[in-house]
Short mmCIF file of C-alpha atoms and ligand atoms in Angstrom, two decimals:
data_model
loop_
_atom_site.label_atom_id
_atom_site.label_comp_id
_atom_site.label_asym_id
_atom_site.label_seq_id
_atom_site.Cartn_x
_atom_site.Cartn_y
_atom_site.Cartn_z
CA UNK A 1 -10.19 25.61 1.29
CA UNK A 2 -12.78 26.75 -0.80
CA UNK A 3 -16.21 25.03 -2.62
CA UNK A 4 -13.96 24.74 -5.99
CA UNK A 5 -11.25 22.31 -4.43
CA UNK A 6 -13.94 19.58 -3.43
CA UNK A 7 -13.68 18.83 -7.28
CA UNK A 8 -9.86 19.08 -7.21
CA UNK A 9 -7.98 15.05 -7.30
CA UNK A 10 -6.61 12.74 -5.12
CA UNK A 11 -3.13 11.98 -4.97
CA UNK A 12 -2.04 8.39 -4.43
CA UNK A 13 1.17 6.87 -5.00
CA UNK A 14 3.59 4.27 -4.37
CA UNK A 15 6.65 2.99 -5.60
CA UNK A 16 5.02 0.91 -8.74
CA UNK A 17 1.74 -0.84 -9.19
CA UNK A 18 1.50 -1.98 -5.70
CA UNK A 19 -1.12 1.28 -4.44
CA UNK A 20 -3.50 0.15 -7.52
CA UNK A 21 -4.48 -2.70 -4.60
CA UNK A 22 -5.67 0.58 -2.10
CA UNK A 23 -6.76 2.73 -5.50
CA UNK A 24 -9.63 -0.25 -5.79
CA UNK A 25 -10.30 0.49 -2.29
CA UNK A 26 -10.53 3.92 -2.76
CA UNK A 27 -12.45 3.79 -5.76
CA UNK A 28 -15.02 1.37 -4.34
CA UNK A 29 -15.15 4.12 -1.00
CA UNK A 30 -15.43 7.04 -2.79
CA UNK A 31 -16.87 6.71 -6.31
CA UNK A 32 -16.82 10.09 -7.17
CA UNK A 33 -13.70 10.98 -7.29
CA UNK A 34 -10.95 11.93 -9.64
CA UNK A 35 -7.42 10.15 -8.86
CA UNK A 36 -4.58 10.73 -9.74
CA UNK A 37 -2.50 7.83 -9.69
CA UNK A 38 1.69 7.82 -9.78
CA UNK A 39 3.48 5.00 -9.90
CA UNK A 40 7.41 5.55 -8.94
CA UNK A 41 8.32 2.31 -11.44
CA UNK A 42 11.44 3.87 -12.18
CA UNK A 43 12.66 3.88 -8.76
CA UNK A 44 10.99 1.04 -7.75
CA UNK A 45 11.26 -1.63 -5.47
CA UNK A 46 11.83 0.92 -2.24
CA UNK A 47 12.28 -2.14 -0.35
CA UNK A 48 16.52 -2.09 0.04
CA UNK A 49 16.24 1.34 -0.36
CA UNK A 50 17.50 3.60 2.85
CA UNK A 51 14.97 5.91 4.24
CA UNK A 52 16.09 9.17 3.15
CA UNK A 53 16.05 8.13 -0.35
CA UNK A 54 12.65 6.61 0.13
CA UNK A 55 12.04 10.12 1.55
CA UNK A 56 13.00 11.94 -1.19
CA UNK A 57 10.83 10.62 -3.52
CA UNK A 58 7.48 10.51 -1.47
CA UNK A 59 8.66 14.68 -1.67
CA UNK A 60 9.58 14.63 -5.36
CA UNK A 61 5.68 12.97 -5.96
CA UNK A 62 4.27 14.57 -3.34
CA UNK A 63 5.40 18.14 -5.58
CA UNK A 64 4.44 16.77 -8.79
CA UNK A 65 0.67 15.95 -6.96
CA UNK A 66 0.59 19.02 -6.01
CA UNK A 67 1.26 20.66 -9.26
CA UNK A 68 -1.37 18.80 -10.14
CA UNK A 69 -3.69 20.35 -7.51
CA UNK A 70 -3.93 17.71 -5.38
CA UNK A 71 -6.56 18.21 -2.47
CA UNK A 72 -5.63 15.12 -0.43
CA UNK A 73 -2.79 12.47 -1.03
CA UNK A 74 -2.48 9.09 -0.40
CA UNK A 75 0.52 7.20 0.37
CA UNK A 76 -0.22 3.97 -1.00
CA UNK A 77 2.86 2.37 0.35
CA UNK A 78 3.77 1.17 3.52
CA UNK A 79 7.84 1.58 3.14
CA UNK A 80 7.33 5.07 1.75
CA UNK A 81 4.60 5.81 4.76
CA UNK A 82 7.07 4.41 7.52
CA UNK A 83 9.85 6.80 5.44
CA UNK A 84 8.13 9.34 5.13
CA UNK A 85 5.00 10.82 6.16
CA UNK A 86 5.72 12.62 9.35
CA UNK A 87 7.94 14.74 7.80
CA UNK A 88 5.47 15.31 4.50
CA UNK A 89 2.79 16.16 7.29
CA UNK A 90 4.80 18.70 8.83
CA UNK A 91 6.04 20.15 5.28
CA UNK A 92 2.91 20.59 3.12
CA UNK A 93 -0.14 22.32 3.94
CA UNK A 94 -2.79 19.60 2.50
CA UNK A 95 -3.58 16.06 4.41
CA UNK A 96 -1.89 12.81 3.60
CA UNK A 97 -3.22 9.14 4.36
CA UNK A 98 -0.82 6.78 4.86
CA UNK A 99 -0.84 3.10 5.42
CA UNK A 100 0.70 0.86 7.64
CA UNK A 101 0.86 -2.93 8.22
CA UNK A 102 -2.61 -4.33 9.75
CA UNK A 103 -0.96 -5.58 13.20
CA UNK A 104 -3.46 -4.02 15.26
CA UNK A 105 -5.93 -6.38 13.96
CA UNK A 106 -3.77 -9.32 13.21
CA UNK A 107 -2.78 -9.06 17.17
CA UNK A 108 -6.48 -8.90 17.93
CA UNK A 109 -7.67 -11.75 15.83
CA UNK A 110 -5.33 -14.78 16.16
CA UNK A 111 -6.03 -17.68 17.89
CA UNK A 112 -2.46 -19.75 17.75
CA UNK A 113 -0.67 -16.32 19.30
CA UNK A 114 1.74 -16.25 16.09
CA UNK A 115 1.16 -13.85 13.58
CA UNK A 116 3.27 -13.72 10.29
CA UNK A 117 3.85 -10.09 8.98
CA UNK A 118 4.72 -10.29 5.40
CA UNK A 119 6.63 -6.93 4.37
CA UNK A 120 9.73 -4.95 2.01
CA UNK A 121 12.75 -4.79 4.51
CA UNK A 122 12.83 -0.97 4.64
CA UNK A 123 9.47 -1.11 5.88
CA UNK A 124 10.66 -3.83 8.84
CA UNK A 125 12.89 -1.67 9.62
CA UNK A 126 11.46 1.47 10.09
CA UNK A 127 11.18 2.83 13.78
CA UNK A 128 7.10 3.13 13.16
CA UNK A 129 6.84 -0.20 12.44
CA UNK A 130 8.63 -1.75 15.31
CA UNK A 131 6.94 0.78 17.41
CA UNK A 132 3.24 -0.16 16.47
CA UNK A 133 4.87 -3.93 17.16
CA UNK A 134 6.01 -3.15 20.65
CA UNK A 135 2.51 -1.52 21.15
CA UNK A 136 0.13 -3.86 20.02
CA UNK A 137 2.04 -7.51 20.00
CA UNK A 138 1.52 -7.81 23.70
CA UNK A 139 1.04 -11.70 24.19
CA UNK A 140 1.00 -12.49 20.77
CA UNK A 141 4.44 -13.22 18.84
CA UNK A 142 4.80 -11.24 15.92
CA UNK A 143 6.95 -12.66 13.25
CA UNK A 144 8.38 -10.68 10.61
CA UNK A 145 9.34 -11.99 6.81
CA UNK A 146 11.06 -9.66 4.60
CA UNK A 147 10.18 -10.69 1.22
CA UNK A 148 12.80 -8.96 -1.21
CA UNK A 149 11.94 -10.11 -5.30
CA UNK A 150 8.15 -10.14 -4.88
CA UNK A 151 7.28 -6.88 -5.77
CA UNK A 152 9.41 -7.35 -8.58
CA UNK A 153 6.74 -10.43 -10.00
CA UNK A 154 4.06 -7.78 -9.42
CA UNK A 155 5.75 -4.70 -11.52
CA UNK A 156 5.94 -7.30 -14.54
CA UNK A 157 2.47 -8.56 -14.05
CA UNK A 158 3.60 -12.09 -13.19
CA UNK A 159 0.82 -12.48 -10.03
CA UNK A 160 0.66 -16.40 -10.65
CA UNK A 161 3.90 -18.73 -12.12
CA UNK A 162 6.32 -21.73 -10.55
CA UNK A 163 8.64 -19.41 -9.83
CA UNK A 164 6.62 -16.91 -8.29
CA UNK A 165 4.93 -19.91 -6.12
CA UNK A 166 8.37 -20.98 -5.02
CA UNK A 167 9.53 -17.77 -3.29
CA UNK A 168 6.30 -17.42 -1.66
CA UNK A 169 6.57 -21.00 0.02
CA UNK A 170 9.98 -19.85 0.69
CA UNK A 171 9.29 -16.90 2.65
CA UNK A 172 5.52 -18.51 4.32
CA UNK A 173 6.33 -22.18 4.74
CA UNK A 174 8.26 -21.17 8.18
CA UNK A 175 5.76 -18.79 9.39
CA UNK A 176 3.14 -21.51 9.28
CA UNK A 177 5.65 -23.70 10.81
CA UNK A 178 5.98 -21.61 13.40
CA UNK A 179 2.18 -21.88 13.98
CA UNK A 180 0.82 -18.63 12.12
CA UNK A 181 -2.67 -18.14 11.64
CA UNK A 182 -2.68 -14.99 10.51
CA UNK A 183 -0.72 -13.46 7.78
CA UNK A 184 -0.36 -9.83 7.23
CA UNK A 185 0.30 -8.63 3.84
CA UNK A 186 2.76 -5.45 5.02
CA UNK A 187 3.39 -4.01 1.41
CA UNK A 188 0.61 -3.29 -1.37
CA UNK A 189 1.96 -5.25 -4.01
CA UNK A 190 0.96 -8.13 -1.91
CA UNK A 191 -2.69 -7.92 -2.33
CA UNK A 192 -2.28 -8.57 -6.23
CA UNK A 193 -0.85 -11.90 -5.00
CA UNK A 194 -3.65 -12.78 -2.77
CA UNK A 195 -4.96 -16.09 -4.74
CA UNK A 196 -1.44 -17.40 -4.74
CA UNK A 197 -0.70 -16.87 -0.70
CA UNK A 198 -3.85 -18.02 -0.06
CA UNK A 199 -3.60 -21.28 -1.93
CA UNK A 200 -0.17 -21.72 -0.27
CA UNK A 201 -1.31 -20.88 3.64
CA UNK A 202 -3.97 -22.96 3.48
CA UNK A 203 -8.25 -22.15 4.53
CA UNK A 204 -6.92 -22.20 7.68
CA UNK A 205 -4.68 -19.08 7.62
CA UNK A 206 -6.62 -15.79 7.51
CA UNK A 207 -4.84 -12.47 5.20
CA UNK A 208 -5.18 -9.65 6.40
CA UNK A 209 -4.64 -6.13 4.55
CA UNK A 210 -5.51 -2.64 5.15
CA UNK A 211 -6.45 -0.74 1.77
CA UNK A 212 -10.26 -0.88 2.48
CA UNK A 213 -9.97 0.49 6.15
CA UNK A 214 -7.18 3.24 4.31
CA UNK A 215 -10.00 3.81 1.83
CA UNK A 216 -12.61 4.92 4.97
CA UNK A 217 -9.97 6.80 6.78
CA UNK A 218 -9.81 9.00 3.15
CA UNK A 219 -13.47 9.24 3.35
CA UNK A 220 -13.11 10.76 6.97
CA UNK A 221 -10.66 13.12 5.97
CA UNK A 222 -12.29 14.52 2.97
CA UNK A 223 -15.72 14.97 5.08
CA UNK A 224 -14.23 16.58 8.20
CA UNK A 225 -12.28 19.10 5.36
CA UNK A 226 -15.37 19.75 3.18
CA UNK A 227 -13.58 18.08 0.05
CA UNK A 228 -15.88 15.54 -0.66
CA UNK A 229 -16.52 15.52 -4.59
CA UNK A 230 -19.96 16.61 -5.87
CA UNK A 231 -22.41 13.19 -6.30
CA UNK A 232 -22.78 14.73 -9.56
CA UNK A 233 -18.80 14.48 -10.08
CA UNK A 234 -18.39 10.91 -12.67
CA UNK A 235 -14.95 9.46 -10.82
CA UNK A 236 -12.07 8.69 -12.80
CA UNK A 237 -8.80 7.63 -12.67
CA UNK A 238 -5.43 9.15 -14.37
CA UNK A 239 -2.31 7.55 -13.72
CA UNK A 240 1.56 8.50 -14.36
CA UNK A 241 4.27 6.50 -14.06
CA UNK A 242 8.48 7.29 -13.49
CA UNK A 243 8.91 4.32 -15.55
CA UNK A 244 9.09 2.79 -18.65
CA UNK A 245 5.31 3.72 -19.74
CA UNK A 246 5.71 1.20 -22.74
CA UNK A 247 6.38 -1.20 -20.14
CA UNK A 248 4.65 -0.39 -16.85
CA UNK A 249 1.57 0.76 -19.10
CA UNK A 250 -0.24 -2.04 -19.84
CA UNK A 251 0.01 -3.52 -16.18
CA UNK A 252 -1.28 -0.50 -14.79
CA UNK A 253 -4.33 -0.71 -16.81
CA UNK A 254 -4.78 -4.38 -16.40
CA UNK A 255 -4.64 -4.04 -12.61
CA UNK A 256 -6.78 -0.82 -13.23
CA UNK A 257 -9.66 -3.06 -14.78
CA UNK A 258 -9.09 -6.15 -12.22
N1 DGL B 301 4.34 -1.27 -2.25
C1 DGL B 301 5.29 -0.88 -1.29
C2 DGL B 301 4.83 -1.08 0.14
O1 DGL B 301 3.65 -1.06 0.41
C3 DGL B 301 6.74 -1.14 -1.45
C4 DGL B 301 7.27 -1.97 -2.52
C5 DGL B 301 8.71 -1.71 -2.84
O2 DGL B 301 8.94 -0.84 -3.66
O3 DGL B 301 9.62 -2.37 -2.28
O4 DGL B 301 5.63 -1.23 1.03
#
C-alpha cells in the first residue's frame, strides 16, 4: 500500500452500539486515527440470527467500509467474528481484526476451576467458539450463558434499571452458584453493562473482556503494514448507523463521550 493510505480510516463495526465498548479501546491505543464507525442497528441483535445471515452483513459493511477507503477493519463483534471473518479474510484484500470471547485468559486465571462465559447464542454456537473451548478449557469447566434481551437494554441506552438488573441475576445467579469466579463478557454490548454485573457478581468475581488486548492487536497490524496514521494526524471518529439515526443517534454519541 502506499504512504497516502496510512491516513486512510479504520473500519469497525458491529451489529449496534455494542463495538463503541472496543472503539474506546481503540481510540485510547491509537489516538491518531480516523474511525469509521457502523453500527448494523437495523439488523440488530445478531444473536438468534443464523450464520449466513450474520455473514452477509459483516460483507454488506465490510463493502460499504471499503467504499469508504477503509485501510484496516475491525470486527467489533464476537457473533459476527465467529460468522464471519474467515471467509472476509479470504475475500478482501485489506486485514480484519476480529474478536473473540477472552477464554484463554479466563481458563488461565481462575482459581474455583469454573468460569462463566457470558455471550449472544449465535456466538455459543459457532464452531470457533467451541473450538477455542475444547482448546483452552482443559481442567477448568467452562460454563456457557446465552443471554438473549440484553443487547436489546444496551441499543436503547438502558445500561442500569430493575428490569435490566433482573435478567442479569437471571442469567449470573447460577453461574456463581455453580462456583464461578470469573465471568467473561462474550459479546461487546456487555462492557456498557459492566457496573451493573459487577455489582451483581460480587468483589469476588473478576470480568474479563477483550477490547483493550483487540485494540493492541490493531496496533500490530497497522505497524507490521506501514498504516500507522501520521502523529501529526488529530483522530476522530465518524459513525453510521443501518438504523433509525433519530433513534440510535443520540446513544451512539452518549456512549461516544462515556
Ligand atoms: N455485540 C455483538 C457481539 O459481540 C452481538 C450482539 C447481537 O447483535 O446479538 O457478539
Amino acid at each position: 500500500m502506499s504512504a497516502g493510505r496510512t491516513a486512510a480510516p479504520i473500519g469497525v463495526f458491529d451489529s449496534g452500539v455494542g463495538g463503541l465498548s472496543v472503539l474506546r479501546e481503540l481510540r485510547r491505543e491509537l489516538p491518531h486515527e480516523h474511525f469509521i464507525y457502523y453500527a448494523d442497528s437495523g439488523h440488530c441483535p445478531y444473536g438468534g440470527k443464523p450464520a449466513i445471515e450474520i455473514a452477509a452483513r459483516a460483507f454488506a459493511i465490510t463493502d460499504e467500509l471499503l467504499a469508504a477507503g477503509a485501510k484496516l477493519i475491525v470486527v467489533a463483534c464476537n457473533t459476527a467474528t465467529i460468522a464471519a471473518v474467515e471467509q472476509l479474510r479470504a475475500t478482501y484484500p485489506l486485514s480484519f481484526v476480529g474478536i473473540e470471547p477472552a477464554i484463554k485468559p479466563a481458563v488461565r486465571q481462575t482459581r474455583s476451576g469454573v468460569v462463566g462465559v457470558l455471550a449472544t447464542g449465535a456466538a455459543l454456537a459457532g464452531d470457533k467458539f467451541l473450538r477455542l473451548q475444547a482448546e483452552h478449557g482443559d481442567g477448568v469447566r467452562v460454563i456457557t450463558q446465552p443471554c438473549p434481551g440484553l443487547v436489546e437494554f444496551v441499543e436503547r441506552g438502558e445500561l442500569d434499571s430493575p428490569a435490566l438488573r433482573a435478567l442479569l441475576r437471571r442469567y449470573i445467579e447460577p453461574l456463581l452458584r455453580d462456583g464461578a469466579d470469573t465471568l467473561v463478557l462474550g459479546c461487546t454490548h456487555y462492557p456498557f453493562l459492566r457496573p451493573a454485573i459487577a455489582e451483581i457478581a460480587g468483589p469476588a468475581v473478576t470480568l474479563l473482556d477483550t477490547g483493550a488486548a483487540v485494540a493492541r492487536q490493531a496496533r500490530r497490524v497497522l505497524e507490521r503494514e506501514g498504516l500507522l496514521a501520521p502523529e501529526a494526524q488529530a483522530g476522530r471518529v465518524d459513525w453510521r448507523s443501518s438504523g433509525d439515526v433519530a433513534r440510535v443517534g443520540p446513544v451512539i454519541e452518549r456512549l461516544l463521550a462515556g
